[in-house]
Amino acid sequence: MASNNNKHRVDRGEQYPLIGNFIHYHIMQQPQTKTEIAKALNILPKGLGAYFKRDTLQFAVLWKLSLVLKHNFLAQLGEYLPYRFETKGEKALKEELAEKNAHIQKLEIQLETLREMIRK
């Protein structure tokens, strides 16, 4: 019987992006050294290097990395999902845009009405 321990590793590249690549790329773009970042995470630099080789990371590790590096890895990874997610801010902006478009439409009607009145 096959082991269930490594089921998440089957076809991993097609199932999900490899997190180690994400964090390694972003860390290389940082002005801090890997040692400084590891210290901020309260881990050894070797431990940080091990993250780069990982296919997956625990949520807590990803959360801490996001806070230390001031980068939203969760949102970045979410962009790879086939589903669209709207944040509260995006929803609020969409509502505001719809309200402003409705207001513009009313103003255009008023403007056209005024133009017709001036022509007469």
Coordinates of C-alpha atoms in Angstrom, one line a residue:
M1 CA 0.0 0.0 0.0
A2 CA 1.3 3.5 -0.9
S3 CA 2.2 5.9 1.9
N4 CA 0.0 8.9 2.4
N5 CA 2.9 11.0 3.7
N6 CA 4.0 12.4 0.4
K7 CA 0.7 12.7 -1.5
H8 CA 1.2 16.5 -1.6
R9 CA 4.4 16.0 -3.6
V10 CA 2.8 14.3 -6.6
D11 CA 2.7 16.7 -9.6
R12 CA 3.6 19.5 -7.2
G13 CA 4.6 21.9 -10.0
E14 CA 1.2 21.8 -11.6
Q15 CA -0.8 21.8 -8.4
Y16 CA 0.9 24.8 -6.7
P17 CA 3.8 27.2 -7.1
L18 CA 6.9 26.2 -5.2
I19 CA 7.2 28.5 -2.2
G20 CA 10.9 28.3 -1.8
N21 CA 11.4 30.0 -5.1
F22 CA 9.1 32.8 -4.1
I23 CA 10.8 33.6 -0.9
H24 CA 14.3 33.2 -2.2
Y25 CA 13.7 35.6 -5.1
H26 CA 12.1 38.2 -2.8
I27 CA 14.8 37.9 -0.1
M28 CA 17.5 38.4 -2.8
Q29 CA 15.8 41.8 -3.6
Q30 CA 16.0 43.0 0.0
P31 CA 18.7 45.3 1.3
Q32 CA 19.0 43.2 4.5
T33 CA 21.3 40.3 4.5
K34 CA 20.0 36.7 4.9
T35 CA 21.6 36.7 8.4
E36 CA 19.7 39.8 9.4
I37 CA 16.4 38.3 8.1
A38 CA 17.1 35.0 9.9
K39 CA 17.7 36.9 13.1
A40 CA 14.5 38.8 12.7
L41 CA 12.7 35.4 12.3
N42 CA 14.5 34.0 15.4
I43 CA 16.0 31.2 13.3
L44 CA 19.5 30.2 12.2
P45 CA 20.7 31.4 8.7
K46 CA 20.8 27.7 7.8
G47 CA 17.1 27.4 8.6
L48 CA 16.4 30.3 6.3
G49 CA 18.4 28.6 3.6
A50 CA 16.4 25.5 4.1
Y51 CA 13.2 27.4 3.4
F52 CA 14.5 28.1 -0.2
K53 CA 14.6 24.4 -0.9
R54 CA 11.1 23.7 0.4
D55 CA 8.1 23.0 -1.8
T56 CA 5.7 24.0 1.0
L57 CA 5.9 26.0 4.2
Q58 CA 3.6 26.2 7.2
F59 CA 1.2 29.1 7.3
A60 CA 2.9 30.5 10.4
V61 CA 6.3 30.6 8.7
L62 CA 4.8 32.3 5.6
W63 CA 3.0 34.8 7.9
K64 CA 6.2 35.7 9.8
L65 CA 8.2 36.0 6.5
S66 CA 5.5 38.4 5.2
L67 CA 5.8 40.5 8.3
V68 CA 9.6 40.6 8.4
L69 CA 10.0 41.3 4.7
K70 CA 7.0 43.6 4.5
H71 CA 5.7 41.6 1.5
N72 CA 2.3 39.9 1.2
F73 CA 3.3 36.4 0.1
L74 CA -0.2 35.2 0.7
A75 CA -1.7 37.7 -1.8
Q76 CA 1.1 37.0 -4.3
L77 CA 0.4 33.3 -4.1
G78 CA -3.3 34.0 -4.4
E79 CA -2.8 35.5 -7.8
Y80 CA -1.9 32.1 -9.1
L81 CA -5.2 30.6 -8.1
P82 CA -7.8 30.2 -10.9
Y83 CA -10.3 32.1 -8.7
R84 CA -10.6 35.8 -8.3
F85 CA -10.7 37.2 -4.8
E86 CA -11.7 40.8 -4.0
T87 CA -10.4 42.4 -0.8
K88 CA -12.6 44.6 1.3
G89 CA -10.7 47.6 -0.1
E90 CA -11.4 46.5 -3.7
K91 CA -15.1 46.0 -3.0
A92 CA -15.3 49.5 -1.4
L93 CA -13.5 51.0 -4.4
K94 CA -15.8 49.3 -6.8
E95 CA -18.8 50.6 -4.9
E96 CA -17.4 54.1 -4.9
L97 CA -16.6 53.9 -8.6
A98 CA -20.2 52.8 -9.3
E99 CA -21.6 55.7 -7.2
K100 CA -19.3 58.2 -9.0
N101 CA -20.3 56.8 -12.4
A102 CA -24.0 57.2 -11.5
H103 CA -23.3 60.8 -10.4
I104 CA -21.4 61.5 -13.6
Q105 CA -24.3 60.2 -15.6
K106 CA -26.8 62.5 -13.7
L107 CA -24.5 65.4 -14.3
E108 CA -24.3 64.7 -18.0
I109 CA -28.1 64.6 -18.2
Q110 CA -28.3 67.9 -16.4
L111 CA -25.6 69.4 -18.7
E112 CA -27.5 68.2 -21.8
T113 CA -30.7 69.7 -20.4
L114 CA -29.0 73.0 -19.8
R115 CA -27.5 73.0 -23.3
E116 CA -31.0 72.5 -24.8
M117 CA -32.4 75.3 -22.6
I118 CA -29.6 77.7 -23.8
R119 CA -30.3 76.8 -27.5
K120 CA -34.0 77.8 -27.1

